mmCIF file of C-alpha atoms in Angstrom:
data_model
loop_
_atom_site.group_PDB
_atom_site.id
_atom_site.type_symbol
_atom_site.label_atom_id
_atom_site.label_comp_id
_atom_site.label_asym_id
_atom_site.label_seq_id
_atom_site.Cartn_x
_atom_site.Cartn_y
_atom_site.Cartn_z
ATOM 1 C CA UNK A 249 -11.787 -6.125 -1.412
ATOM 2 C CA UNK A 250 -8.313 -7.350 -3.333
ATOM 3 C CA UNK A 251 -5.381 -5.492 -4.219
ATOM 4 C CA UNK A 252 -6.617 -5.055 -7.639
ATOM 5 C CA UNK A 253 -9.567 -2.677 -6.130
ATOM 6 C CA UNK A 254 -6.497 -0.569 -4.929
ATOM 7 C CA UNK A 255 -5.011 -0.267 -8.157
ATOM 8 C CA UNK A 256 -7.553 0.073 -10.007
ATOM 9 C CA UNK A 257 -8.748 3.695 -8.103
ATOM 10 C CA UNK A 258 -4.523 4.212 -7.945
ATOM 11 C CA UNK A 259 -3.417 4.023 -10.765
ATOM 12 C CA UNK A 260 -0.362 2.103 -12.401
ATOM 13 C CA UNK A 261 2.268 4.626 -12.328
ATOM 14 C CA UNK A 262 5.931 2.904 -10.875
ATOM 15 C CA UNK A 263 8.829 4.613 -9.921
ATOM 16 C CA UNK A 264 11.865 2.181 -9.875
ATOM 17 C CA UNK A 265 15.616 2.280 -9.841
ATOM 18 C CA UNK A 266 18.539 -0.700 -10.739
ATOM 19 C CA UNK A 267 20.649 -1.547 -7.899
ATOM 20 C CA UNK A 268 23.960 -0.527 -9.577
ATOM 21 C CA UNK A 269 22.352 2.901 -9.709
ATOM 22 C CA UNK A 270 23.880 6.176 -7.309
ATOM 23 C CA UNK A 271 21.886 5.853 -4.081
ATOM 24 C CA UNK A 272 21.816 9.586 -4.428
ATOM 25 C CA UNK A 273 19.835 9.606 -7.792
ATOM 26 C CA UNK A 274 17.648 7.060 -6.978
ATOM 27 C CA UNK A 275 17.018 9.782 -3.055
ATOM 28 C CA UNK A 276 16.761 13.049 -5.482
ATOM 29 C CA UNK A 277 13.863 10.837 -7.743
ATOM 30 C CA UNK A 278 12.037 9.709 -4.633
ATOM 31 C CA UNK A 279 12.328 13.383 -3.011
ATOM 32 C CA UNK A 280 11.535 14.863 -6.606
ATOM 33 C CA UNK A 281 8.250 12.340 -7.482
ATOM 34 C CA UNK A 282 7.065 12.867 -3.428
ATOM 35 C CA UNK A 283 6.884 9.154 -3.525
ATOM 36 C CA UNK A 284 8.302 6.914 0.026
ATOM 37 C CA UNK A 285 9.880 4.085 -2.438
ATOM 38 C CA UNK A 286 11.169 3.048 -5.325
ATOM 39 C CA UNK A 287 10.849 -1.481 -6.956
ATOM 40 C CA UNK A 288 14.634 -2.411 -7.692
ATOM 41 C CA UNK A 289 14.431 -3.874 -10.924
ATOM 42 C CA UNK A 290 17.498 -6.155 -12.512
ATOM 43 C CA UNK A 291 16.917 -6.886 -16.784
ATOM 44 C CA UNK A 292 12.694 -7.333 -15.744
ATOM 45 C CA UNK A 293 13.080 -8.731 -12.678
ATOM 46 C CA UNK A 294 12.240 -7.374 -9.027
ATOM 47 C CA UNK A 295 15.339 -7.328 -7.227
ATOM 48 C CA UNK A 296 14.633 -5.259 -3.866
ATOM 49 C CA UNK A 297 12.680 -2.747 -2.360
ATOM 50 C CA UNK A 298 14.229 1.258 -1.724
ATOM 51 C CA UNK A 299 11.710 3.145 0.899
ATOM 52 C CA UNK A 300 12.775 5.905 2.819
ATOM 53 C CA UNK A 301 13.737 3.556 6.001
ATOM 54 C CA UNK A 302 16.431 1.971 3.901
ATOM 55 C CA UNK A 303 17.729 5.325 3.157
ATOM 56 C CA UNK A 304 17.875 6.683 6.539
ATOM 57 C CA UNK A 305 19.448 3.327 8.053
ATOM 58 C CA UNK A 306 22.377 3.828 5.069
ATOM 59 C CA UNK A 307 23.052 6.825 5.967
ATOM 60 C CA UNK A 308 23.063 6.114 9.554
ATOM 61 C CA UNK A 309 25.667 3.149 8.788
ATOM 62 C CA UNK A 310 27.588 5.611 6.118
ATOM 63 C CA UNK A 311 28.127 8.147 9.226
ATOM 64 C CA UNK A 312 25.214 10.476 7.482
ATOM 65 C CA UNK A 313 26.585 10.885 4.202
ATOM 66 C CA UNK A 314 24.916 9.282 1.249
ATOM 67 C CA UNK A 315 28.456 9.376 -0.524
ATOM 68 C CA UNK A 316 29.370 6.882 -3.377
ATOM 69 C CA UNK A 317 26.462 4.024 -2.164
ATOM 70 C CA UNK A 318 25.073 1.824 -4.610
ATOM 71 C CA UNK A 319 21.064 1.641 -4.161
ATOM 72 C CA UNK A 320 22.044 -2.278 -3.752
ATOM 73 C CA UNK A 321 23.688 -1.396 -1.179
ATOM 74 C CA UNK A 322 20.739 -0.101 0.702
ATOM 75 C CA UNK A 323 17.746 -2.310 -0.724
ATOM 76 C CA UNK A 324 15.479 -4.684 1.299
ATOM 77 C CA UNK A 325 16.099 -7.442 -1.744
ATOM 78 C CA UNK A 326 13.692 -9.667 0.162
ATOM 79 C CA UNK A 327 10.577 -7.637 -0.268
ATOM 80 C CA UNK A 328 7.118 -8.428 0.899
ATOM 81 C CA UNK A 329 4.653 -8.911 -2.406
ATOM 82 C CA UNK A 330 1.438 -9.826 -2.928
ATOM 83 C CA UNK A 331 -0.610 -10.603 -5.734
ATOM 84 C CA UNK A 332 -3.582 -8.657 -7.291
ATOM 85 C CA UNK A 333 -5.949 -11.410 -6.123
ATOM 86 C CA UNK A 334 -4.501 -11.254 -2.376
ATOM 87 C CA UNK A 335 -7.526 -10.009 -0.456
ATOM 88 C CA UNK A 336 -7.027 -6.597 1.247
ATOM 89 C CA UNK A 337 -6.860 -8.476 5.247
ATOM 90 C CA UNK A 338 -4.554 -10.452 4.217
ATOM 91 C CA UNK A 339 -2.675 -7.526 3.096
ATOM 92 C CA UNK A 340 -3.158 -5.618 5.724
ATOM 93 C CA UNK A 341 -1.872 -8.868 8.298
ATOM 94 C CA UNK A 342 1.720 -8.536 5.996
ATOM 95 C CA UNK A 343 2.426 -5.613 6.177
ATOM 96 C CA UNK A 344 1.848 -4.729 9.921
ATOM 97 C CA UNK A 345 3.582 -8.243 10.980
ATOM 98 C CA UNK A 346 6.588 -7.216 9.051
ATOM 99 C CA UNK A 347 6.371 -3.615 9.691
ATOM 100 C CA UNK A 348 5.803 -2.175 6.029
ATOM 101 C CA UNK A 349 4.620 1.082 4.537
ATOM 102 C CA UNK A 350 4.757 -0.138 1.127
ATOM 103 C CA UNK A 351 4.437 -3.808 -1.117
ATOM 104 C CA UNK A 352 5.010 -4.982 -4.606
ATOM 105 C CA UNK A 353 2.374 -5.815 -6.817
ATOM 106 C CA UNK A 354 3.440 -9.088 -9.090
ATOM 107 C CA UNK A 355 1.738 -11.370 -11.442
ATOM 108 C CA UNK A 356 4.164 -14.143 -11.991
ATOM 109 C CA UNK A 357 7.277 -11.693 -12.220
ATOM 110 C CA UNK A 358 5.896 -8.927 -13.563
ATOM 111 C CA UNK A 359 5.446 -5.724 -11.575
ATOM 112 C CA UNK A 360 1.853 -5.128 -12.106
ATOM 113 C CA UNK A 361 2.479 -1.658 -9.117
ATOM 114 C CA UNK A 362 3.074 -0.637 -5.360
ATOM 115 C CA UNK A 363 0.294 -0.150 -2.877
ATOM 116 C CA UNK A 364 1.212 1.670 0.806
ATOM 117 C CA UNK A 365 0.191 0.927 3.597
ATOM 118 C CA UNK A 366 -1.828 4.646 2.909
ATOM 119 C CA UNK A 367 -3.764 2.803 0.555
ATOM 120 C CA UNK A 368 -4.609 0.060 2.608
ATOM 121 C CA UNK A 369 -5.604 2.127 4.914
ATOM 122 C CA UNK A 370 -7.842 4.576 2.891
ATOM 123 C CA UNK A 371 -9.238 1.283 0.736
ATOM 124 C CA UNK A 372 -10.413 0.351 4.538
ATOM 125 C CA UNK A 373 -12.257 3.472 5.583
ATOM 126 C CA UNK A 374 -13.654 3.772 1.990
ATOM 127 C CA UNK A 375 -15.385 0.718 2.404
ATOM 128 C CA UNK A 376 -16.471 1.787 6.196
ATOM 129 C CA UNK A 377 -17.770 5.084 4.903
ATOM 130 C CA UNK A 378 -19.669 3.174 2.161
ATOM 131 C CA UNK A 379 -21.234 0.542 4.462
ATOM 132 C CA UNK A 380 -21.991 3.249 7.090
ATOM 133 C CA UNK A 381 -24.293 5.455 4.422
ATOM 134 C CA UNK A 382 -25.970 2.234 3.232
ATOM 135 C CA UNK A 383 -26.530 1.538 7.341
ATOM 136 C CA UNK A 384 -27.716 4.795 7.395
ATOM 137 C CA UNK A 385 -29.552 4.634 4.155
ATOM 138 C CA UNK A 386 -31.443 1.110 5.331
ATOM 139 C CA UNK A 387 -32.588 2.826 8.751
ATOM 140 C CA UNK A 388 -33.890 6.271 7.493
ATOM 141 C CA UNK A 389 -35.697 4.178 4.844
ATOM 142 C CA UNK A 390 -37.255 1.814 7.849
ATOM 143 C CA UNK A 391 -41.061 1.144 7.550
ATOM 144 C CA UNK A 392 -42.518 2.788 10.716
ATOM 145 C CA UNK A 393 -45.110 0.141 12.844
ATOM 146 C CA UNK A 394 -46.831 -1.320 15.773
ATOM 147 C CA UNK A 395 -44.201 -3.583 17.182
ATOM 148 C CA UNK A 396 -41.604 -2.492 18.902
ATOM 149 C CA UNK A 397 -38.973 -4.249 16.665
ATOM 150 C CA UNK A 398 -38.991 -0.751 14.624
ATOM 151 C CA UNK A 399 -37.422 2.143 14.701
ATOM 152 C CA UNK A 400 -38.535 5.045 16.371
ATOM 153 C CA UNK A 401 -41.080 2.758 18.602
ATOM 154 C CA UNK A 402 -38.875 2.864 21.920
ATOM 155 C CA UNK A 403 -38.811 6.578 21.529
ATOM 156 C CA UNK A 404 -42.582 7.039 21.586
ATOM 157 C CA UNK A 405 -42.514 8.151 17.587
#
């Protein structure tokens, strides 16, 4: 499974912020949209990632107040990124290694979307559920026979 498979299901709605934007405005957007991250863009380039983790860290550094802080002062200016072609196993490994909950998906310099750890986990569970259904269907349709290799032979069917 590739990142492109997740984005195809998830859709391509993106929320961004500018590094010179007041942090309070970015937090308001995150709250109103019920999202955990904003991609920080400047002149069409990815320059950072703002997640609730960076917001909380900035609040602690500033005595619990957003004040006049800018997005630039709170954002992660070296976010982990991937491409549409990145394999999901690699994305999981990267996210776990860096404790990243959100990852921008880039195509060269173009932002294609953002995937979250939730998106990755859901894709894994959905894939496992599909495999489980296929295996159960295969077992249910297993041809009955006299040899001991068939399901049900050991159960006396």
